[in-house]
XYZ file of C-alpha atoms in Angstrom:
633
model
C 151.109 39.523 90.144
C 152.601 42.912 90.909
C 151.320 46.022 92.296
C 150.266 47.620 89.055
C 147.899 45.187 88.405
C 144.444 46.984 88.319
C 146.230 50.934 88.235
C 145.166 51.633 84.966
C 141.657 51.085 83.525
C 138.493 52.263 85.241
C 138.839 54.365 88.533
C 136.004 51.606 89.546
C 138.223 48.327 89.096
C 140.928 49.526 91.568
C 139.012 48.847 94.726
C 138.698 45.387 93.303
C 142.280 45.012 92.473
C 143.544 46.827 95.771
C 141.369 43.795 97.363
C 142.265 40.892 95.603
C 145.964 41.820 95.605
C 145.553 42.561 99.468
C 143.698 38.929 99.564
C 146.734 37.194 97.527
C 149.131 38.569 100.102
C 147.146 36.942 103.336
C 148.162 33.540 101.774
C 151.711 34.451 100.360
C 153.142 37.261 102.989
C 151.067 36.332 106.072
C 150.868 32.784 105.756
C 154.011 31.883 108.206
C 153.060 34.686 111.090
C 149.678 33.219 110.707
C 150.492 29.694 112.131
C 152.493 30.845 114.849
C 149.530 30.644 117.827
C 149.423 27.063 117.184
C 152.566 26.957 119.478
C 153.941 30.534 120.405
C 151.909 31.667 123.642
C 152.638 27.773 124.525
C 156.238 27.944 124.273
C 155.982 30.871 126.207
C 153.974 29.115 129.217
C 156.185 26.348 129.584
C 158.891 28.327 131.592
C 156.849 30.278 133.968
C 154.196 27.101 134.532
C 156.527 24.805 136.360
C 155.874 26.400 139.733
C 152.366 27.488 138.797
C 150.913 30.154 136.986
C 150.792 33.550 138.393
C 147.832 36.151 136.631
C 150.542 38.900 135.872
C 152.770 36.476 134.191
C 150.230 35.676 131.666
C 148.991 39.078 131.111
C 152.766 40.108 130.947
C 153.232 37.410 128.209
C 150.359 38.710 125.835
C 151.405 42.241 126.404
C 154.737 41.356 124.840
C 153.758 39.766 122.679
C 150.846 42.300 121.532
C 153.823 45.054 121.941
C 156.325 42.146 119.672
C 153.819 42.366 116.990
C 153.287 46.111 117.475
C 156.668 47.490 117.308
C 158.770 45.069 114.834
C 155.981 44.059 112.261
C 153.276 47.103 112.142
C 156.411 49.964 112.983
C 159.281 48.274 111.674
C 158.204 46.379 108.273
C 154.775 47.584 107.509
C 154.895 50.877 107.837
C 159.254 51.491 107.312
C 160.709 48.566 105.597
C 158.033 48.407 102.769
C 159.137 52.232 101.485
C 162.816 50.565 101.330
C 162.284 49.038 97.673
C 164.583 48.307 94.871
C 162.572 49.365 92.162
C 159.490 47.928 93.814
C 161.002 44.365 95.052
C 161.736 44.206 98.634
C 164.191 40.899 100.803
C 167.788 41.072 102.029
C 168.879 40.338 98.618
C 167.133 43.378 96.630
C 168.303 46.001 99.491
C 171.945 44.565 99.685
C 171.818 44.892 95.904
C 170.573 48.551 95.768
C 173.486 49.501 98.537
C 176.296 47.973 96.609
C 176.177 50.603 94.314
C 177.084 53.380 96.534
C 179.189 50.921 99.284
C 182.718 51.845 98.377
C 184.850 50.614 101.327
C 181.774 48.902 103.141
C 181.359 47.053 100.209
C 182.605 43.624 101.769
C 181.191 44.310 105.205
C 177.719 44.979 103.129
C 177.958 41.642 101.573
C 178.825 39.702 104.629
C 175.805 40.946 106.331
C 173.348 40.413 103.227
C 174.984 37.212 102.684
C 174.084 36.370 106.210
C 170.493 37.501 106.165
C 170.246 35.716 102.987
C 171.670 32.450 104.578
C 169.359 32.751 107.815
C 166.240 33.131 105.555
C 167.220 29.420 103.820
C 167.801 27.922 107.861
C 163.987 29.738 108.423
C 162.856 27.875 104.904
C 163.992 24.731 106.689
C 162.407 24.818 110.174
C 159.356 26.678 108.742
C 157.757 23.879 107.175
C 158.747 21.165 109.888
C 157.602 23.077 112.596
C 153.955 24.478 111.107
C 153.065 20.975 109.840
C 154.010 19.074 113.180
C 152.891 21.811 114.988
C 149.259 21.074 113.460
C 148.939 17.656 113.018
C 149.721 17.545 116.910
C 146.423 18.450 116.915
C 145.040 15.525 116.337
C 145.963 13.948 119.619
C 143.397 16.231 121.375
C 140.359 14.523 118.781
C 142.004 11.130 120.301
C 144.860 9.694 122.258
C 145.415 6.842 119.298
C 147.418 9.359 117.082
C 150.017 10.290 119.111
C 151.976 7.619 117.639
C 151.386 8.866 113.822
C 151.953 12.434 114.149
C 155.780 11.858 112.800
C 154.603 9.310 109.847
C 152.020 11.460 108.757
C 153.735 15.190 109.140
C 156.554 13.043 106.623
C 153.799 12.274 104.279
C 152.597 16.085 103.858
C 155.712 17.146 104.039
C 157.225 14.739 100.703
C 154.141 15.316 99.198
C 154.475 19.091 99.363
C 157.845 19.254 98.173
C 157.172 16.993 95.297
C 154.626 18.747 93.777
C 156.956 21.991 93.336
C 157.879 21.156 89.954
C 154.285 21.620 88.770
C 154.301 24.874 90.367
C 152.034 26.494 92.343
C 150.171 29.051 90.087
C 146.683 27.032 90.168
C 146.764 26.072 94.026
C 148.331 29.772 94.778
C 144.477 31.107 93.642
C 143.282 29.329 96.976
C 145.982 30.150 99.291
C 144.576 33.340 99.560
C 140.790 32.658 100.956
C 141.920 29.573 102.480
C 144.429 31.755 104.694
C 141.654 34.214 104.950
C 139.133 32.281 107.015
C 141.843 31.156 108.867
C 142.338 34.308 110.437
C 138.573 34.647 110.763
C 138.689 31.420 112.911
C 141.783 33.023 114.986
C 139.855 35.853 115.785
C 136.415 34.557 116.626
C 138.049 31.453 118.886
C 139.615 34.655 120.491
C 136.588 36.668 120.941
C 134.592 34.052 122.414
C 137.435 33.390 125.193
C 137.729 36.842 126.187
C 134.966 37.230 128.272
C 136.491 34.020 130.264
C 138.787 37.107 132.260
C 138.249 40.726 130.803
C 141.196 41.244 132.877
C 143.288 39.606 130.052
C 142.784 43.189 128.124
C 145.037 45.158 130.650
C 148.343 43.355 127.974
C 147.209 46.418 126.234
C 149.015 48.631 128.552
C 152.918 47.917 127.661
C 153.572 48.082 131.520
C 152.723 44.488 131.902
C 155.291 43.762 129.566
C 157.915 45.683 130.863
C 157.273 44.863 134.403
C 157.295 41.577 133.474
C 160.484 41.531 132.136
C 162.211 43.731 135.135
C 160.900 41.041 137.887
C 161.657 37.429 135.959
C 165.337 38.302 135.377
C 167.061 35.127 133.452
C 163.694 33.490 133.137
C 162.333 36.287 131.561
C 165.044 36.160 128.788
C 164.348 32.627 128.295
C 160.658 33.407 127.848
C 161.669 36.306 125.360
C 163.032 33.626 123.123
C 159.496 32.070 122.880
C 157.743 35.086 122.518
C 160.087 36.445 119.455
C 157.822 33.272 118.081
C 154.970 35.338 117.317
C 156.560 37.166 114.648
C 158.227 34.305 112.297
C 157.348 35.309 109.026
C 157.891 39.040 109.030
C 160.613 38.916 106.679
C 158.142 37.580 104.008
C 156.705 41.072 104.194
C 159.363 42.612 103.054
C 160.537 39.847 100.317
C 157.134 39.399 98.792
C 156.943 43.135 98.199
C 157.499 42.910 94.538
C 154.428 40.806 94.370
C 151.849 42.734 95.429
C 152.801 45.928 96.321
C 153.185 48.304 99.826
C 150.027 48.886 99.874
C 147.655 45.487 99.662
C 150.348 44.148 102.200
C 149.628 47.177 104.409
C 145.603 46.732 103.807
C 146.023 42.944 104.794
C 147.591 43.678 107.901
C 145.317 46.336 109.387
C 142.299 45.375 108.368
C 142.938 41.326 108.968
C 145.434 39.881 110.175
C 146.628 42.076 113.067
C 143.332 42.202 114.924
C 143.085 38.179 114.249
C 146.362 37.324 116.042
C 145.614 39.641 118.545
C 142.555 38.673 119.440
C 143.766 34.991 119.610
C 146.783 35.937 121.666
C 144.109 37.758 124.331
C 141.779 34.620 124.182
C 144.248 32.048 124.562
C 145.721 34.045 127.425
C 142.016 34.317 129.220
C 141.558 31.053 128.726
C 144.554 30.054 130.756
C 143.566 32.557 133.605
C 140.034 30.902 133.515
C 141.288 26.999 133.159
C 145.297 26.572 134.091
C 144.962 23.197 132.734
C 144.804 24.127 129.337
C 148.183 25.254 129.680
C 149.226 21.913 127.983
C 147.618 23.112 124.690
C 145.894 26.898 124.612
C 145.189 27.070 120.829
C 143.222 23.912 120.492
C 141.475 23.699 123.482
C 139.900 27.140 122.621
C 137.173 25.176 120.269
C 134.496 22.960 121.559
C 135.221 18.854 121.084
C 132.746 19.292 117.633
C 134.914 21.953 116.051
C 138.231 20.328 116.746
C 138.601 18.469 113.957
C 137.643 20.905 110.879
C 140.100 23.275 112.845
C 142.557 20.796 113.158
C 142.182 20.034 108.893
C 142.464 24.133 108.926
C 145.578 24.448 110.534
C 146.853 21.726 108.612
C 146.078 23.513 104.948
C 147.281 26.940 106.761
C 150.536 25.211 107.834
C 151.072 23.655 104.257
C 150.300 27.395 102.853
C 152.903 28.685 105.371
C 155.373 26.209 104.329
C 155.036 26.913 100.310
C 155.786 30.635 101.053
C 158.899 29.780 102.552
C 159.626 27.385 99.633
C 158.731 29.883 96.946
C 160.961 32.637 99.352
C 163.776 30.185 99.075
C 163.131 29.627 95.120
C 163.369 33.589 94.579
C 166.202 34.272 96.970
C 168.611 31.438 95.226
C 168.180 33.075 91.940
C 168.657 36.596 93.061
C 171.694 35.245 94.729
C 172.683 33.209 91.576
C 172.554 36.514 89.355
C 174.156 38.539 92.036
C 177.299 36.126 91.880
C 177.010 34.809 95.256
C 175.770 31.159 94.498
C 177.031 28.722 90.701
C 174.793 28.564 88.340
C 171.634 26.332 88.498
C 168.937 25.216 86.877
C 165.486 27.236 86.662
C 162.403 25.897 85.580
C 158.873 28.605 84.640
C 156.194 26.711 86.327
C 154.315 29.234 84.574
C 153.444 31.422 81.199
C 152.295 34.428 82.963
C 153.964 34.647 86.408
C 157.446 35.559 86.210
C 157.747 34.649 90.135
C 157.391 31.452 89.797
C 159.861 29.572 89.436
C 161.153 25.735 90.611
C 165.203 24.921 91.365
C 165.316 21.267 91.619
C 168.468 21.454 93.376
C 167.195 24.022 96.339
C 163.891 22.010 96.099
C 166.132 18.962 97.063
C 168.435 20.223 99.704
C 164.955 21.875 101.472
C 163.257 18.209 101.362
C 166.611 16.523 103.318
C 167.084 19.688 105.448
C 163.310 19.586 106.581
C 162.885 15.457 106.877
C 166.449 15.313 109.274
C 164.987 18.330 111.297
C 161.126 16.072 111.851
C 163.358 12.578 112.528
C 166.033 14.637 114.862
C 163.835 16.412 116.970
C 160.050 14.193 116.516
C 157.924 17.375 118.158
C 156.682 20.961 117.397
C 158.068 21.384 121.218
C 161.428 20.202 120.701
C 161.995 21.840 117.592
C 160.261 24.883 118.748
C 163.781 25.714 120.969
C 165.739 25.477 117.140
C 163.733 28.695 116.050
C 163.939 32.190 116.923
C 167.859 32.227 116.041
C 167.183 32.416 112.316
C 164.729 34.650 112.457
C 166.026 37.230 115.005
C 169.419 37.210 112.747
C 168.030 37.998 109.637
C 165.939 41.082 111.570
C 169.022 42.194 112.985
C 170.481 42.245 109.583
C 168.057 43.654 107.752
C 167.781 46.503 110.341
C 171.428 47.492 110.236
C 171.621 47.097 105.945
C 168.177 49.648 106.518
C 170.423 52.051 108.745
C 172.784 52.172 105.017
C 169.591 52.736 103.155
C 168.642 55.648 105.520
C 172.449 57.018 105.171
C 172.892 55.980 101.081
C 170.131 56.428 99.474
C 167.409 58.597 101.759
C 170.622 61.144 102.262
C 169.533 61.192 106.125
C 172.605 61.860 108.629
C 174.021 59.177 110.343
C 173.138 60.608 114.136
C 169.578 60.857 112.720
C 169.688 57.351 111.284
C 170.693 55.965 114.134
C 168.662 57.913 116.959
C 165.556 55.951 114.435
C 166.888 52.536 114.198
C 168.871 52.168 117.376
C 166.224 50.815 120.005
C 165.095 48.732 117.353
C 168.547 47.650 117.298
C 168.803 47.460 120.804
C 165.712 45.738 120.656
C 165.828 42.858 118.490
C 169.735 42.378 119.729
C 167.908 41.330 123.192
C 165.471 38.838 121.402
C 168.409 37.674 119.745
C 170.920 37.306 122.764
C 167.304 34.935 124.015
C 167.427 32.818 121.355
C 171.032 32.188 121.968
C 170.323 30.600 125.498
C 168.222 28.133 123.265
C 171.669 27.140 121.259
C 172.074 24.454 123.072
C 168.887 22.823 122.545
C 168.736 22.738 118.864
C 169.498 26.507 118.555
C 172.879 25.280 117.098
C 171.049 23.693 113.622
C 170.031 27.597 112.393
C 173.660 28.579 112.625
C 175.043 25.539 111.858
C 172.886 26.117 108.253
C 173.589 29.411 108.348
C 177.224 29.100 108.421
C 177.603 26.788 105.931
C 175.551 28.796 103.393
C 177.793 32.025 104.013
C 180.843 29.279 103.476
C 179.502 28.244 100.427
C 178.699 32.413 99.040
C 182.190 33.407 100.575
C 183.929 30.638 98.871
C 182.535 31.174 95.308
C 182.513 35.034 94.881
C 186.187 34.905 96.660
C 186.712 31.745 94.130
C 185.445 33.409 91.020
C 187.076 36.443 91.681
C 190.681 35.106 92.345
C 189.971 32.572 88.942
C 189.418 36.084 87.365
C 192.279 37.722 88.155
C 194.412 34.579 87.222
C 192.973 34.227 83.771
C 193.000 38.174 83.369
C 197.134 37.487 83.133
C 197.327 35.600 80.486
C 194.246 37.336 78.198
C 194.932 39.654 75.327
C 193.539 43.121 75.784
C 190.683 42.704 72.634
C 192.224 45.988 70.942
C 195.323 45.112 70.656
C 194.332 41.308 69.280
C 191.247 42.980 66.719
C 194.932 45.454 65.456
C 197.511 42.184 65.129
C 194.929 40.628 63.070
C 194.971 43.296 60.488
C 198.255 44.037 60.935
C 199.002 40.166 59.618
C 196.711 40.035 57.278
C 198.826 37.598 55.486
C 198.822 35.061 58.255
C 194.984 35.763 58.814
C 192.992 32.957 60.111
C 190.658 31.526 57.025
C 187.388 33.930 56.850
C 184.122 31.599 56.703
C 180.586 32.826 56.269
C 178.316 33.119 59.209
C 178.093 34.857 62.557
C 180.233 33.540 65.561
C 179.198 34.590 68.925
C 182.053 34.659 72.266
C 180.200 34.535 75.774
C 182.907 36.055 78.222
C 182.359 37.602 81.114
C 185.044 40.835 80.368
C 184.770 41.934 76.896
C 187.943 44.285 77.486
C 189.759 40.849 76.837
C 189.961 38.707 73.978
C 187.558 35.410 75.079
C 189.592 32.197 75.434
C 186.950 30.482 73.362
C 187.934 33.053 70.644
C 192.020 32.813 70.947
C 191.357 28.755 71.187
C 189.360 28.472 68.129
C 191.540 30.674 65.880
C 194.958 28.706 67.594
C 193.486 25.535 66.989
C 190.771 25.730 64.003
C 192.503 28.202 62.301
C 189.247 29.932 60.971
C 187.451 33.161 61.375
C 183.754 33.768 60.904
C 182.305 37.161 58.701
C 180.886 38.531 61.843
C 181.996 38.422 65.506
C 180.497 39.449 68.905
C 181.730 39.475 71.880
C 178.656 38.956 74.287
C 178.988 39.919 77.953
C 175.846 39.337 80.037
C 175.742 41.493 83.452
C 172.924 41.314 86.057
C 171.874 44.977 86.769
C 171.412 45.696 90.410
C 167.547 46.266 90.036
C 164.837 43.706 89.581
C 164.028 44.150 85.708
C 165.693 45.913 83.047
C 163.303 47.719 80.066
C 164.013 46.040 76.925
C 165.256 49.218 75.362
C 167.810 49.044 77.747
C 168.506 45.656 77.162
C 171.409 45.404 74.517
C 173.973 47.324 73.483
C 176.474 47.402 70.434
C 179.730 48.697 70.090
C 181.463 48.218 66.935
C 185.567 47.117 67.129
C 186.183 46.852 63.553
C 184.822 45.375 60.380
C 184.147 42.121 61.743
C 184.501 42.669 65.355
C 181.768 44.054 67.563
C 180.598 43.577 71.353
C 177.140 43.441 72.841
C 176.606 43.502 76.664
C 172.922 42.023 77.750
C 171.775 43.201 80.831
C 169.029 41.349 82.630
C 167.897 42.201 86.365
C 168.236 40.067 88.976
C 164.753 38.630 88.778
C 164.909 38.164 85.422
C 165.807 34.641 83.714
C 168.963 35.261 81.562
C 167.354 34.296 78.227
C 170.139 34.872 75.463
C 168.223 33.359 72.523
C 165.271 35.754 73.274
C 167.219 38.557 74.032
C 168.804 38.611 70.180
C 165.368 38.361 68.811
C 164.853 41.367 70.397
C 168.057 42.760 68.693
C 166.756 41.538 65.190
C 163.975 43.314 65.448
C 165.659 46.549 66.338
C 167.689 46.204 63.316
C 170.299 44.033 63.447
C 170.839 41.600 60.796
C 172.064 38.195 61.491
C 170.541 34.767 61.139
C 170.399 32.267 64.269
C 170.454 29.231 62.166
C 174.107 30.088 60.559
C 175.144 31.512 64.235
C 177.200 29.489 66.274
C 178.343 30.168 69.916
C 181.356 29.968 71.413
C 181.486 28.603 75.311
C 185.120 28.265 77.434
C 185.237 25.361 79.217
C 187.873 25.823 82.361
C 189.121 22.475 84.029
C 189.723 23.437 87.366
C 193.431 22.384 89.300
C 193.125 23.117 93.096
C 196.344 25.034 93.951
C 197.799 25.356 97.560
C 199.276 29.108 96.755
C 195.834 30.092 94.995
C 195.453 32.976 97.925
C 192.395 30.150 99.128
C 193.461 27.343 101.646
C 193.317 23.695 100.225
C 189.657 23.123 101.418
C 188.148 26.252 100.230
C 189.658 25.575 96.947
C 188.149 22.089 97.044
C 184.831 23.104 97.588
C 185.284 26.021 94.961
C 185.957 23.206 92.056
C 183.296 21.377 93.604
C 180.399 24.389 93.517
C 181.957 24.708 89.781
C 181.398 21.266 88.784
C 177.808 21.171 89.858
C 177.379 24.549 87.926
C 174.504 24.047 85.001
C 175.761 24.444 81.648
C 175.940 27.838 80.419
C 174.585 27.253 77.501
C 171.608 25.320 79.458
C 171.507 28.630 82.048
C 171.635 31.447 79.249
C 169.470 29.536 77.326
C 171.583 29.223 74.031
C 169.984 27.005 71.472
C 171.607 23.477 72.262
C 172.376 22.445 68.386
C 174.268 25.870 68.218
C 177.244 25.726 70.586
C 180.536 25.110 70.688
C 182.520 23.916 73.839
C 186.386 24.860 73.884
C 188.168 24.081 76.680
C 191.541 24.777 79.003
C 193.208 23.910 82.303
C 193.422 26.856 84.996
C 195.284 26.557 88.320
C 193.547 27.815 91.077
């Protein structure tokens, strides 16, 4: 679904579309900032409770976190971040891929930071789902004691169960997520409103003194605090990475008219209630309903929790590809879940890595309150990063000067630095397992773009320049390589070079086909490419010519399509008497690469688990042909 949906047509329909697109994005781009009152205004008790509560700590709490909400997520993403599009698609990814193009010497300082933000996202699409769904079925303890001792077993069993049915997709359920998410926030808002009247006083959070008086008086404490509060606004980068879905403006529409006032008013009425009843302090959000409404609220959480958790999944799905095309991440397989919805999408291998990531994080830590202290890190990183790649965006590509630039994004800056620097007292609680993920992802990007590039420059040595190997081939004519019919097709990934595949084959087979491309596929630094400006052909010589695809990076790199296309614009050849030509590079680790021994270790590794090109391109399979060589690295 993407924002055009509904443009065209009757002036009539576009109400309708502007609503159901806005209603789609409650379920996909609100889904995670949606669960967090099942534990944030806890998290934030527990400090400040031990000694008792005091009425100006709790109103000083829901002021910041009113003022949270306020300034990052309505100021920062929905009305800023959303204009920052790469030809319409919004994340970490799509902005560091719209910079590159202007970066010049910041290039590798861009990518370490996108890389980063991109990394934090897949540490959030880990905790995201453990938390939510432990979070909820906690829940049930409150209907009775008895489950207390299942809540682990059967947040396991929704979790495999969710994970496993990714491969069908989500394209039928998706149509729910929507109104299901919906009435959600209808039930956040109206168990606020009816606990507001427990202490009006609770409305005086509006006024932002609370919150900064209440950070000026706590000191340390109040830091510590901060790092619960920052909980309130998990899921913001989902704003900005579902953009391409369903456009600025249902996103903005969704959040004024719904969700905003919802977890506001929920914030306020959880926050009366504890000024009315202290001992609800254990559990705010559920004790806000009456003993007969627990239960269908408790099954509600539970299905918003689930939602919340497939947007991160999806998030993660999208990110790894845009990643893959952008050269960061090997090759892997993609799966359409469906005909009509380009977005989605299943990787078997992310799907996989999620399911361990997420079951070690519910065994290690057992409780929504333990692993509660693990989050915040991730998500205060990746807003930290995607604030100082929007201060390039503001410089690059909205020509603004830099003192402007940064007088606008500096106490944001300033800002979410603090909320980070309180999340980093939480490291040692089970801070450390964001990072720890983090790192390792940015480890595993560093090492294959600095891999791939190094391999490039070591085959580029001993590659003919394609010129000067199309002229020795006439100029020998008598020594010419035996001409068969057909149409022979080189994938390489510099077409200034002679392909190994192509040097092999002629060495080795001693043949030539009638025609010959050269086929270089680059990913264009924008999300979709027209398919006018998907091929084109540059004649070498009689029997020599190169194409270069270009696909963006949300497209899938379909080959086989891609020269049906070229048929059709003119170009004669048959696929059935075309064959394709693949390299295939065994890998020797090499201590004097320019990579330590371990890096190039987990280099050969990355490439060994690498789908087949021919599988990732989408050749046909009884077409190609596999030559391969030995390259020190």
């Amino acid at each position: 679904m993407h924002a055009s949906t509904g443009s065209a047509a009757h002036p009539e329909s576009r109400p309708r579309a502007m609503f159901l697109l806005a209603l789609g994005s409650v379920g996909v781009v609100y889904g995670d900032i949606g669960t967090s009152p099942l534990y944030a205004f806890r998290e934030a008790l527990r400090p400040v409770s031990g000694d008792g509560l005091v009425r100006e700590e709790v109103i000083g709490l829901i002021s910041l976190m009113i003022w949270t909400l306020t300034i990052i997520v309505t100021i920062k993403y929905v009305l800023f971040l959303l204009r920052a599009d790469n030809h319409g698609e919004g994340g970490t990814l799509s902005l560091l891929a719209l910079l590159m193009k202007t970066a010049g010497k910041h290039a590798p300082i861009l990518f370490f930071m996108g890389a980063a933000g991109a990394a934090l996202f897949i540490g959030d699409a880990m905790i995201t789902p453990a938390l939510s769904v432990l979070s909820a079925v906690e829940g049930l303890t409150l209907v009775t004691p008895a489950f207390g001792d299942y809540v682990v077993p059967i947040s396991v069993v929704i979790l495999v169960l969710l994970f496993a049915v990714q491969s069908l997709g989500t394209a039928a359920v998706s149509k729910f997520f929507g109104p299901i998410t919906a009435i959600w926030f209808i039930v956040l808002g109206l168990g606020g409103i009816t606990h507001i009247s427990d202490d009006l006083g609770i409305l005086a959070a509006f006024n932002p003194y609370y919150a900064v008086h209440f950070m000026a008086t706590e000191g340390y404490l109040g830091l510590v605090v901060l790092g619960a509060v920052f909980l309130t606004v998990t899921g913001a980068e989902a704003l900005y990475a579902d953009l391409g879905h369903f456009g600025r403006r249902p996103i903005q529409w969704a959040w004024f008219c719904l969700v905003f006032p919802a977890l506001t008013l929920n914030y306020l009425g959880q926050g009366a209630l504890v000024l009315a009843r202290p001992e609800t302090v254990s559990n705010p959000f559920f004790l806000m309903f009456p003993n007969w409404a627990l239960l269908p609220v408790v099954i509600l959480a539970t299905a918003a929790t689930i939602i919340a958790s497939q947007a991160v999944i999806t998030g993660a799905f999208s990110l790894t590809r845009q990643a893959i095309h952008l050269g960061f991440l090997p090759r892997m397989e993609i799966f359409h879940t469906s005909e009509t919805q380009t977005g989605q999408i299943y990787l078997p291998a992310v799907n996989t890595v999620l399911l361990l990531g997420v079951m070690l994080l519910v065994f290690l830590f057992g409780s929504s309150e333990s692993l509660a202290t693990a989050y915040g890190i991730s998500v205060t990183g990746a807003m930290v990063v995607t604030t100082v790649l929007a201060f390039e965006f503001l410089r690059a590509r909205w020509h603004w000067k830099p003192l402007t630039a940064t007088m606008v994004l500096l106490p944001l800056f300033l800002l979410e630095l603090t909320f980070l620097g309180a999340n980093l007292l939480k490291i040692h609680d089970g801070g450390y397992v964001p990072v720890a993920i983090a790192a390792g992802v940015v480890v595993i990007m560093w090492t294959w773009t600095r891999g791939t590039r190094i391999l490039r420059e070591k085959t580029r040595r001993i590659e003919v320049p394609m010129s000067a190997f199309v002229k020795s081939l006439e100029k020998h004519s008598t020594h010419a390589p035996v001409q068969v019919p057909g149409t022979a097709i080189f994938l390489t990934s510099d077409p200034d070079f002679a392909p190994a595949a192509l040097l092999h084959n002629i060495k080795h087979n001693h043949v030539l086909h009638e025609q010959n491309f050269v086929l270089t596929i680059t990913t264009a630094n924008k999300p979709r490419v027209a398919p006018a400006d998907r091929f084109t052909v540059e004649r070498i010589s009689e029997r020599f010519s190169r194409i270069e695809m270009r696909f963006g990076f949300m497209e899938t790199q379909n080959v086989s399509q891609a020269l049906g296309v070229m048929r059709k614009a003119g170009h004669k050849f048959d696929i059935m008497s075309t064959s394709f030509y693949l390299g295939r590079r065994k890998l020797v680790p090499d201590a004097q690469s320019g990579m330590p021994m371990w890096q190039d270790r987990l280099f050969i590794a990355l490439a060994d688990l690498a789908t087949d090109p021919s599988d990732y391109f989408r050749l046909p399979t009884n077409r190609v042909v596999e030559l391969g060589s030995h390259v020190v690295i």
